[in-house]
Short mmCIF file of C-alpha atoms in Angstrom, two decimals:
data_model
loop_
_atom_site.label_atom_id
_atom_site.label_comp_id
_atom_site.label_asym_id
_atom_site.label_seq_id
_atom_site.Cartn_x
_atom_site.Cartn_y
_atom_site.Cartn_z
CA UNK W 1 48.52 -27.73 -0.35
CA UNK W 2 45.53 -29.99 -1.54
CA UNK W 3 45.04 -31.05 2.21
CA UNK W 4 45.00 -27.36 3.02
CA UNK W 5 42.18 -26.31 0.81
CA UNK W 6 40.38 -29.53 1.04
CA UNK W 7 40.39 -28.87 5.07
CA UNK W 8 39.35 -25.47 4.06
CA UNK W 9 36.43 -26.22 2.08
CA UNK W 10 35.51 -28.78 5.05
CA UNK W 11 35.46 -25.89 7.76
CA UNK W 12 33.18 -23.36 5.29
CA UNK W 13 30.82 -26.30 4.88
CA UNK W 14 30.45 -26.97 8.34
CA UNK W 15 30.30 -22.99 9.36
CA UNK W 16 27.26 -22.78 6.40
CA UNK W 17 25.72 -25.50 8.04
CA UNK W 18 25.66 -24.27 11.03
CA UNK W 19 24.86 -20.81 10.32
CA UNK W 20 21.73 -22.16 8.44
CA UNK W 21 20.66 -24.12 11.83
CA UNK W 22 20.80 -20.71 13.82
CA UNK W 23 19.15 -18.39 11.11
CA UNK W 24 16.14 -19.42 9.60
CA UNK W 25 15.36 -16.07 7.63
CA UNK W 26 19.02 -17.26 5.97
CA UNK W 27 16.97 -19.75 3.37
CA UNK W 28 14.81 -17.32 1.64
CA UNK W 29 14.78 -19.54 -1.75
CA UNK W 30 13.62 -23.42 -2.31
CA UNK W 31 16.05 -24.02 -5.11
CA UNK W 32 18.44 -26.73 -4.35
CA UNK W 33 21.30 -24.48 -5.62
CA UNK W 34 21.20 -21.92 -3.12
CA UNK W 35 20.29 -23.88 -0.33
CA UNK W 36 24.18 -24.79 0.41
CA UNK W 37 25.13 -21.20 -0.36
CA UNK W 38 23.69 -18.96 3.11
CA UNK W 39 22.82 -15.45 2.60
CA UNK W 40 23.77 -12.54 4.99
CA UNK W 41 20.61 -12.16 7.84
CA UNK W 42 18.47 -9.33 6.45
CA UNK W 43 18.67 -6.15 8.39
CA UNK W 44 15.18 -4.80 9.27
CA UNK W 45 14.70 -1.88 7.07
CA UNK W 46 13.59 1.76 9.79
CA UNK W 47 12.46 4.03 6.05
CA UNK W 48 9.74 3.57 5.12
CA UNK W 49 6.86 5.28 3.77
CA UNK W 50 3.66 4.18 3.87
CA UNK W 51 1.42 6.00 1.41
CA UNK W 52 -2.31 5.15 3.02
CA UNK W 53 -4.64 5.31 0.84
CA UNK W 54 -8.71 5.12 1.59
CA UNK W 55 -11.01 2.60 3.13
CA UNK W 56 -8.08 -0.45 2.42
CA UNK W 57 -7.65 -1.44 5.86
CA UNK W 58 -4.78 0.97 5.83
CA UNK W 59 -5.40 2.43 9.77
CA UNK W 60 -4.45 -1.11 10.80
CA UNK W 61 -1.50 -1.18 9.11
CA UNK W 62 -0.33 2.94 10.53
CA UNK W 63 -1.00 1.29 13.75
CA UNK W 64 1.96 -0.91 12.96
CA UNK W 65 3.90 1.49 11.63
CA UNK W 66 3.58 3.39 14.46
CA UNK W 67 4.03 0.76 17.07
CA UNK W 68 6.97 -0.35 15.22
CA UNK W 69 8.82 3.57 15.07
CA UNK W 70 8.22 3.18 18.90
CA UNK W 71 9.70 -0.25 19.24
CA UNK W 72 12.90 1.56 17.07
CA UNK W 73 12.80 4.83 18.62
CA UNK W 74 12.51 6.07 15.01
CA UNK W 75 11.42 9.86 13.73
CA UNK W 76 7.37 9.84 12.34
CA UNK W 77 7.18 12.62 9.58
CA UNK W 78 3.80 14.03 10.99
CA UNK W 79 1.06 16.52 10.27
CA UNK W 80 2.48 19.62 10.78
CA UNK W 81 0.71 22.04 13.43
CA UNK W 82 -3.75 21.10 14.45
CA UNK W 83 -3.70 19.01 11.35
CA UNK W 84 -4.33 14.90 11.03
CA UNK W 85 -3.20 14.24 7.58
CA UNK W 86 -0.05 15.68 5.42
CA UNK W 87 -2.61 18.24 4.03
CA UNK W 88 -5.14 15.90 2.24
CA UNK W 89 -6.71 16.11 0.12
CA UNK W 90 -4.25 18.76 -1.35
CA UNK W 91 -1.12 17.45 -3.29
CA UNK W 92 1.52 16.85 -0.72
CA UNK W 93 4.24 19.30 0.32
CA UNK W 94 7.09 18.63 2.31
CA UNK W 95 6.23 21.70 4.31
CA UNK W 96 2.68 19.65 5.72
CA UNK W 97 5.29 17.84 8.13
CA UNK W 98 5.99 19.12 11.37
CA UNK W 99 9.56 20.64 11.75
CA UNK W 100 10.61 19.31 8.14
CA UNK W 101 12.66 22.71 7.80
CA UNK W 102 15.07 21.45 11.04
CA UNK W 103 14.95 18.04 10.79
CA UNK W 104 15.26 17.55 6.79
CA UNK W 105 15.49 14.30 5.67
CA UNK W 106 16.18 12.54 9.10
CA UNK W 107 12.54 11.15 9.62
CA UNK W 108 12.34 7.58 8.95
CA UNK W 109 8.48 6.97 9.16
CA UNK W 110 5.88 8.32 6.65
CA UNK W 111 2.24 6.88 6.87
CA UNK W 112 -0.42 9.34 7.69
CA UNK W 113 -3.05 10.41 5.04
CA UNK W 114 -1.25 12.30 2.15
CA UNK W 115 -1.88 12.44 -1.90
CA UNK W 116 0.87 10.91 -3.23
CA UNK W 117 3.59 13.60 -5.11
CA UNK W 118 6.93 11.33 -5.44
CA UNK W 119 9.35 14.56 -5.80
CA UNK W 120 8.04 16.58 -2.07
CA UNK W 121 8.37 13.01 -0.43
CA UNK W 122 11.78 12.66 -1.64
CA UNK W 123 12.72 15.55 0.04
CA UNK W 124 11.37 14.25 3.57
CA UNK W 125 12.73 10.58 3.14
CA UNK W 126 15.88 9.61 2.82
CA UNK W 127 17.69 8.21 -0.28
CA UNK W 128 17.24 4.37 0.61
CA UNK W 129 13.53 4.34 1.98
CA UNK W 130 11.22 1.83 1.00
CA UNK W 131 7.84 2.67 -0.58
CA UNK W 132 4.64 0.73 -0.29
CA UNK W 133 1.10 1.20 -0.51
CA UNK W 134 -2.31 -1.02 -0.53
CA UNK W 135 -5.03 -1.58 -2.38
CA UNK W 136 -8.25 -2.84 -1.94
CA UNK W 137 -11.10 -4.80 -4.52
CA UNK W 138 -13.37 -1.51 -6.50
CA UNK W 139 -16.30 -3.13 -5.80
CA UNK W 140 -16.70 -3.47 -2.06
CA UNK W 141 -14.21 -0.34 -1.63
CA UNK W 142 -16.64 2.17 -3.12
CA UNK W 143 -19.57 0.84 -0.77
CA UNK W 144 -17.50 1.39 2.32
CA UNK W 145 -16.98 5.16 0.92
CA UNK W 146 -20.32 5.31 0.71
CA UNK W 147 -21.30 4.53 3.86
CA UNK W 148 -18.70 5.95 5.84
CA UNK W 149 -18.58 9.51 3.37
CA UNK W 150 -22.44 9.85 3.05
CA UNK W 151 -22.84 13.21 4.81
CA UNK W 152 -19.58 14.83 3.48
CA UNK W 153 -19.56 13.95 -0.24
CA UNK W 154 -22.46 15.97 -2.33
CA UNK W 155 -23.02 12.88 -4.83
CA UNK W 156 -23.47 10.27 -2.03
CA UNK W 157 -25.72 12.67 -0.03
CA UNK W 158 -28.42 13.30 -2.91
CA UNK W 159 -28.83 9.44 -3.28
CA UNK W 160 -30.95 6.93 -1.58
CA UNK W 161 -28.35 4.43 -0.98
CA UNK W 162 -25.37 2.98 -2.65
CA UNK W 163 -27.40 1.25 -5.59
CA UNK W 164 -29.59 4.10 -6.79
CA UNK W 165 -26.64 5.97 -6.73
CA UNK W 166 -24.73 3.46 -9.13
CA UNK W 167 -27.73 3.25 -11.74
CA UNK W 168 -26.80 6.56 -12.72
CA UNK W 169 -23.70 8.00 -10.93
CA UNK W 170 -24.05 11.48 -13.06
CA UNK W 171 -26.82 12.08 -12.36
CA UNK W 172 -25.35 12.81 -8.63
CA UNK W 173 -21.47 12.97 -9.37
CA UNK W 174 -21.27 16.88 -10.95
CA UNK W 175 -17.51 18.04 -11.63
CA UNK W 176 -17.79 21.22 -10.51
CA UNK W 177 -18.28 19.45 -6.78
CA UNK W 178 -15.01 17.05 -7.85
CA UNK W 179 -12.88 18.43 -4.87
CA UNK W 180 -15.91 17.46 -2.35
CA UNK W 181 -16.82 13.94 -4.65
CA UNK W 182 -13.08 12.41 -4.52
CA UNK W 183 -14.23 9.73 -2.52
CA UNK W 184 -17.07 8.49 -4.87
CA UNK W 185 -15.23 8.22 -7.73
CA UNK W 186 -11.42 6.29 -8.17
CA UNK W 187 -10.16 6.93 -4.57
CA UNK W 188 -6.98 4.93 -5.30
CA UNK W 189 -6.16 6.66 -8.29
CA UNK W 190 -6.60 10.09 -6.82
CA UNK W 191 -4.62 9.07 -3.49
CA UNK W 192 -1.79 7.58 -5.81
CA UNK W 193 -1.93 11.62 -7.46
CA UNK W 194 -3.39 11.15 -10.52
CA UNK W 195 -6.53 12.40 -12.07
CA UNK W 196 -9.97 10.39 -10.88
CA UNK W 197 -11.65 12.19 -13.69
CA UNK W 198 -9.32 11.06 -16.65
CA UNK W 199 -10.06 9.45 -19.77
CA UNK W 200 -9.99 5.34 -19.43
CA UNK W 201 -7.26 5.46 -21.94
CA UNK W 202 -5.20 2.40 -22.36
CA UNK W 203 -1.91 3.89 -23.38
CA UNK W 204 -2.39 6.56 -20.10
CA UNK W 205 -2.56 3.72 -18.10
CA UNK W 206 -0.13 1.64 -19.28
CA UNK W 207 2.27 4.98 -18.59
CA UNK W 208 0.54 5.33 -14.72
CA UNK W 209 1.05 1.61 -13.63
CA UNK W 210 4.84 1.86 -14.86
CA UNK W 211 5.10 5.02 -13.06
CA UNK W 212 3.72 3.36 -9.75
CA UNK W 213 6.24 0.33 -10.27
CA UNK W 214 8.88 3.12 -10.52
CA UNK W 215 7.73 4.71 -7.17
CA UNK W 216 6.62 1.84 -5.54
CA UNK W 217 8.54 -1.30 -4.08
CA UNK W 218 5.46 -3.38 -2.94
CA UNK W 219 1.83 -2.78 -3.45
CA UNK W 220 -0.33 -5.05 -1.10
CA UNK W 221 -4.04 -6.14 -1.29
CA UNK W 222 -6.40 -5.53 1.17
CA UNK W 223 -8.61 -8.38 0.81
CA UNK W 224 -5.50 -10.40 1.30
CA UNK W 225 -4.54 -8.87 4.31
CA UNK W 226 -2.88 -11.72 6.22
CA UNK W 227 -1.26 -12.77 3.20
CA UNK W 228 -0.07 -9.42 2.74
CA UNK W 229 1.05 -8.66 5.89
CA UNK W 230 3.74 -11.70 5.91
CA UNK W 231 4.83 -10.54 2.33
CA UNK W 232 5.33 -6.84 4.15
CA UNK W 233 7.38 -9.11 7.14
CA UNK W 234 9.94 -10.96 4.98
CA UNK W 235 10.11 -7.90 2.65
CA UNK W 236 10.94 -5.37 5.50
CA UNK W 237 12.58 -8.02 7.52
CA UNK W 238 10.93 -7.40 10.34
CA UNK W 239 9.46 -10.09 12.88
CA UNK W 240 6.05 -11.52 13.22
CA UNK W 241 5.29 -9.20 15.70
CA UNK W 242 5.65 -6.04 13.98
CA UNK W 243 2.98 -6.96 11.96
CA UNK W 244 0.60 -8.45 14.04
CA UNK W 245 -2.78 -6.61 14.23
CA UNK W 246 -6.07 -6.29 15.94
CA UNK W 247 -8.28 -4.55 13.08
CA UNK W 248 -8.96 -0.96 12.88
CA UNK W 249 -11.64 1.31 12.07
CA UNK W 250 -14.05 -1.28 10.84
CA UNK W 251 -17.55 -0.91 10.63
CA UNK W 252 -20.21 -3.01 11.88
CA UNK W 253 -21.72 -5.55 9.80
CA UNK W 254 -25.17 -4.04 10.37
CA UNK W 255 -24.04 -0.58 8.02
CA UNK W 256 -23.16 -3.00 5.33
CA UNK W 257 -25.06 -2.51 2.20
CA UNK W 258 -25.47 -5.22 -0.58
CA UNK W 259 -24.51 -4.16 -3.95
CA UNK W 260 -26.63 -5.94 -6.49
CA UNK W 261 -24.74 -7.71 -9.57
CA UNK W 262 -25.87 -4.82 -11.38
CA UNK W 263 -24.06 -2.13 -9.14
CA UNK W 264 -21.06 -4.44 -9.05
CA UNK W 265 -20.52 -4.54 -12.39
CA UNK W 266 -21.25 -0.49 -12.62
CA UNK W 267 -18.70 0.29 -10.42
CA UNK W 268 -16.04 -1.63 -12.53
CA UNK W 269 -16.97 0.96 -15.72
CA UNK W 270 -18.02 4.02 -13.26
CA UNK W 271 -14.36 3.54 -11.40
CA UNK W 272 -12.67 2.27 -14.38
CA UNK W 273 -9.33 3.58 -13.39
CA UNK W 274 -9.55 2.08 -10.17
CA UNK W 275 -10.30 -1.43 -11.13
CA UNK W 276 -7.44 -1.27 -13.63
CA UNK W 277 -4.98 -0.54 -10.90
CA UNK W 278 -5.82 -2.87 -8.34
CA UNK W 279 -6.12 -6.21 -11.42
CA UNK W 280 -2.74 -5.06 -12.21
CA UNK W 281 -1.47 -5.24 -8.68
CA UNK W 282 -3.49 -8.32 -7.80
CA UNK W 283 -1.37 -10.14 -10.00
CA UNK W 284 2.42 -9.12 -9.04
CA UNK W 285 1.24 -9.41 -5.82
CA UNK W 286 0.78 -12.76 -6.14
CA UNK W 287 3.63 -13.18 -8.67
CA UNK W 288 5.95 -11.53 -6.02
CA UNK W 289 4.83 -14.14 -2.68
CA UNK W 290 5.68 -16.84 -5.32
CA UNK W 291 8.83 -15.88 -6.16
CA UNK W 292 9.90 -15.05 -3.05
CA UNK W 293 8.00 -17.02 -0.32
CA UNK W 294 6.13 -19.36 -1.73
CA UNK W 295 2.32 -20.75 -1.20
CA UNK W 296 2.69 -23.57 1.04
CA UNK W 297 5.43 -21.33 3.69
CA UNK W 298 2.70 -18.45 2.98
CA UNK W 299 0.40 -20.56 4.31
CA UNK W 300 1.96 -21.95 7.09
CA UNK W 301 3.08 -18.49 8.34
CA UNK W 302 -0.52 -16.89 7.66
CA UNK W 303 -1.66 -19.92 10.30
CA UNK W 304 1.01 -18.74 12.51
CA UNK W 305 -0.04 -14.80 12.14
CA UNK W 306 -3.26 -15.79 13.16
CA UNK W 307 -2.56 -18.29 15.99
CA UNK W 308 -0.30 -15.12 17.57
CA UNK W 309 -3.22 -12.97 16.98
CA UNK W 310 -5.46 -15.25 18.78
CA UNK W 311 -3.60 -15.07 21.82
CA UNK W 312 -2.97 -11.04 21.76
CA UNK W 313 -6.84 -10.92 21.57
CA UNK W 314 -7.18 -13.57 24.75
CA UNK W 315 -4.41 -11.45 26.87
CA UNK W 316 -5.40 -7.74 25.70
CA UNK W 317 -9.34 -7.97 25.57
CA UNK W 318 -12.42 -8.20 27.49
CA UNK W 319 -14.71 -8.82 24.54
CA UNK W 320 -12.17 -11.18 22.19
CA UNK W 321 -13.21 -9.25 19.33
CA UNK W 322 -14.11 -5.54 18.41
CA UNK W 323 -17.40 -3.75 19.80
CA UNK W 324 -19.72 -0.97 18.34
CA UNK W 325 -19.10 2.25 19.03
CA UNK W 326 -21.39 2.14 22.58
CA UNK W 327 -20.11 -0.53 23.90
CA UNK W 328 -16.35 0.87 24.60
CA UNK W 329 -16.24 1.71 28.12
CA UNK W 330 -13.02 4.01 27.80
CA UNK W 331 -13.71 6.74 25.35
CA UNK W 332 -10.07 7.50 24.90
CA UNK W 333 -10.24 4.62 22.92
CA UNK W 334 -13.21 4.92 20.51
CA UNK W 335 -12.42 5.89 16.65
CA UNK W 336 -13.84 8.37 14.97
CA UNK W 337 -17.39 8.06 13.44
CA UNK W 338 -18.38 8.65 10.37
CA UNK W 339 -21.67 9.11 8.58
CA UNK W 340 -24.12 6.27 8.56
CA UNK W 341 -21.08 3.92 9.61
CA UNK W 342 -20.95 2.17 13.42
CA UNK W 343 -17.01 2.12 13.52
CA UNK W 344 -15.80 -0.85 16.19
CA UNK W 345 -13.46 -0.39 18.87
CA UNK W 346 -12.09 -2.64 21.77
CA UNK W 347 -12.31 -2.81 25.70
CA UNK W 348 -8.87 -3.77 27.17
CA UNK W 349 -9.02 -6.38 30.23
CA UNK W 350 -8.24 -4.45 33.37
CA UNK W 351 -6.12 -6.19 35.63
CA UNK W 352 -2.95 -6.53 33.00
CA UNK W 353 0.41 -5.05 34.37
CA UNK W 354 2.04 -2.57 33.33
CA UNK W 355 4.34 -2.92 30.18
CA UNK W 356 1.07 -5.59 29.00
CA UNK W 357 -1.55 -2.56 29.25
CA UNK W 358 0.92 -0.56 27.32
CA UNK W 359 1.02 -2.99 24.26
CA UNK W 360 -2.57 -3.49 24.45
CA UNK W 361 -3.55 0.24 23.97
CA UNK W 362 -1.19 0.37 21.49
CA UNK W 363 -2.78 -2.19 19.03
CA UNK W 364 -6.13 -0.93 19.90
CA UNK W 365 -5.52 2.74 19.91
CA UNK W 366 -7.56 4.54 16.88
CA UNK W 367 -5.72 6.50 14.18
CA UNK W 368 -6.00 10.16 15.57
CA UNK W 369 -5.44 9.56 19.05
CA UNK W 370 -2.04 7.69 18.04
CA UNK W 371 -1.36 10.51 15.92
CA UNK W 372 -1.72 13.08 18.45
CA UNK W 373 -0.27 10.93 21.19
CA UNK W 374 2.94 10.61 19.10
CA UNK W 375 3.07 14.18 18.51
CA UNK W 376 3.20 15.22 21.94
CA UNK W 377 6.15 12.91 22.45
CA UNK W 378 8.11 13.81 19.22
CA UNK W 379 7.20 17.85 19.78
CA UNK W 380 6.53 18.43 23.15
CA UNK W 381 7.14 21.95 22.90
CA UNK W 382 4.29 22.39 20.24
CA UNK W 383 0.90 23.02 21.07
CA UNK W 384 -0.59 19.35 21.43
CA UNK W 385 -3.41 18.61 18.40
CA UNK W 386 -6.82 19.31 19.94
CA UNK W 387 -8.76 16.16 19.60
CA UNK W 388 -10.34 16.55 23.53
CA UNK W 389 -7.79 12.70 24.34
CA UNK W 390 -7.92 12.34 28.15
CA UNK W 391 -4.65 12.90 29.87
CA UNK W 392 -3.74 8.92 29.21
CA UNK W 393 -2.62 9.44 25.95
CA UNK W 394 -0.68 12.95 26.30
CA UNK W 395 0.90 12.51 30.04
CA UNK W 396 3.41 9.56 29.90
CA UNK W 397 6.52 10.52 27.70
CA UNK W 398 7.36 6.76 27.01
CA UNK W 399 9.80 5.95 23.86
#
């Protein structure tokens, strides 16, 4: 009997051994302990919702969640009818996604522009999706709104430029105009649902942050993106390649305005709310990659991210590296422009073959023309979005 269990034990160290040689993702902890005790492979996770909030680098990262519900075949929960957004800046509804009445809770991909209301998503996504969002640093977040929301927002239009409007912000911020002036004031907050004109009260807070954690699973950081995006991988258990990027909808250094000290450390009282949020998040964020990656495997998979990148650029481009707006020779490819910003695009090499010229477009394709292009194949009996896309994008019905 003693020979029998003994032989036993034998044959489940070997298997765990063995198992550990073919699986990688099986070792997800440094500890000695659980090192000889394998966990099951992860299973990619198909729900999720992405809630994208403003100028945080989030269009790169609805690229991937589109590219990856293609990859999956998976359901998008998209603007419902001519619209780009789930009814932004308006609370969301489930009714601001297309066919939500037939297809219920069956989509499996949220990620366009919506303000964040946790019950009306609930009744879209299904019981076990996971929630994340991103953030992004205040301080150089409001001068990208700035620049790119000059001509729509009344407070950034009356100023001069992003400093003169900081040395007194009410002087041009008037809440009567508060729909129209969401963007210069706690973007994040707003996006998230909550009131960008509330009291900096501690205990208020304190009570929105918990109710984030609640809603949330992961909150990234933008100005950690790489770093982020490999949390996002081993979290979602997904491979390197659904979260490789080329970036999207930046802006050309040239539109860049620099804050001075002064206006940096304005922005941290004037969007109070905001700053609060993202210290908070800054640090579980990094809390969470040491718990459950680790800095020196971070860094040695952040090399790798940007070694595959590297070579996506040298097989998909013409330039190696994003162009201003006149320089993209196919204008089924060139993002949207606003106000005084240059937004960068790409030119794809043209002698690729087929199913390479596919993935290309894909990573460089710009937020709306994705949108629409996905729309067409998920409702092709709806009128198509109107967004003037040359036949490219709305004639090949490829899953």
């Amino acid at each position: 009997k003693c020979l029998i269990i003994f032989n036993l034990c034998l044959g489940l160290i070997f298997l765990s051994g063995f198992f550990h040689m073919k699986n990688k993702s099986y070792v997800i902890s440094k500890s000695h302990k659980e090192l000889l005790i394998p966990s099951m492979p992860c299973q990619p996770k198909t729900n999720v919702m992405f809630l994208k909030t403003h100028k945080t680098a989030s269009s790169t990262i609805l690229n991937i969640m589109f590219r990856f519900a293609e990859r999956y075949n998976l359901t998008v929960a998209l603007p419902a009818d001519q619209l780009v957004h789930l009814g932004y800046p308006k609370t969301f509804l489930a009714h601001f996604v297309e066919e939500f009445q037939a297809i219920g809770q069956n989509y499996n991909i949220m990620c366009n522009h919506l303000r964040f209301n946790a019950s009306e998503v609930q009744k879209v996504m299904a019981a076990n999706t996971f929630y994340f969002s991103i953030l992004r640093n205040p301080i150089p977040l409001l001068e990208s709104s700035y620049v790119y929301y000059k001509d729509n927002v009344p407070a950034f239009r009356l100023s001069k430029d992003v400093n003169e409007y900081l040395v007194s912000p009410m002087k041009y911020y008037h809440p009567a105009d508060y729909k129209q002036n969401i963007y210069a004031r706690n973007i994040m907050w707003f996006d998230f649902g909550y009131d960008n004109n509330a009291e900096d009260n501690k205990k208020y807070i304190q009570e929105v942050l918990k109710e984030i954690e609640q809603n949330f699973h992961l909150i990234l950081i933008a100005d950690y993106f790489d770093e982020s995006m490999i949390l996002l991988k081993h979290t979602l258990c997904w491979d390197l390649d659904d979260v490789i990027y080329f970036k999207l909808n930046s802006r050309s250094q040239d539109t860049v305005q620099t804050l001075t000290p002064e206006s940096e450390e304005q922005i941290k009282a004037w969007c109070s709310l905001d700053w609060k949020l993202y210290l908070h998040f800054n640090q579980s964020f990094w809390r969470r990659i040491e718990d459950s990656i680790g800095l020196e495997e971070l860094e040695k998979e952040v090399i790798h991210l940007r070694a595959r990148q590297k070579e996506l650029m040298e097989t998909c481009l013409s330039d190696q590296e994003a162009v201003g707006k006149n320089h993209i020779k196919n204008k089924a490819l060139l993002p949207f422009q606003s106000g005084a910003a240059n937004i960068l695009g790409y030119n794809i090499k043209q002698d690729l073959d087929n199913r390479t010229l596919r993935t290309c477009q894909k990573m460089v394709l710009p937020e709306l023309q994705y949108t629409s292009y996905l729309y067409a194949v998920q409702h092709p009996h709806k009128k198509r979005k109107q967004l003037g896309l040359p036949l490219l994008w709305t004639s090949f019905q490829e899953k």
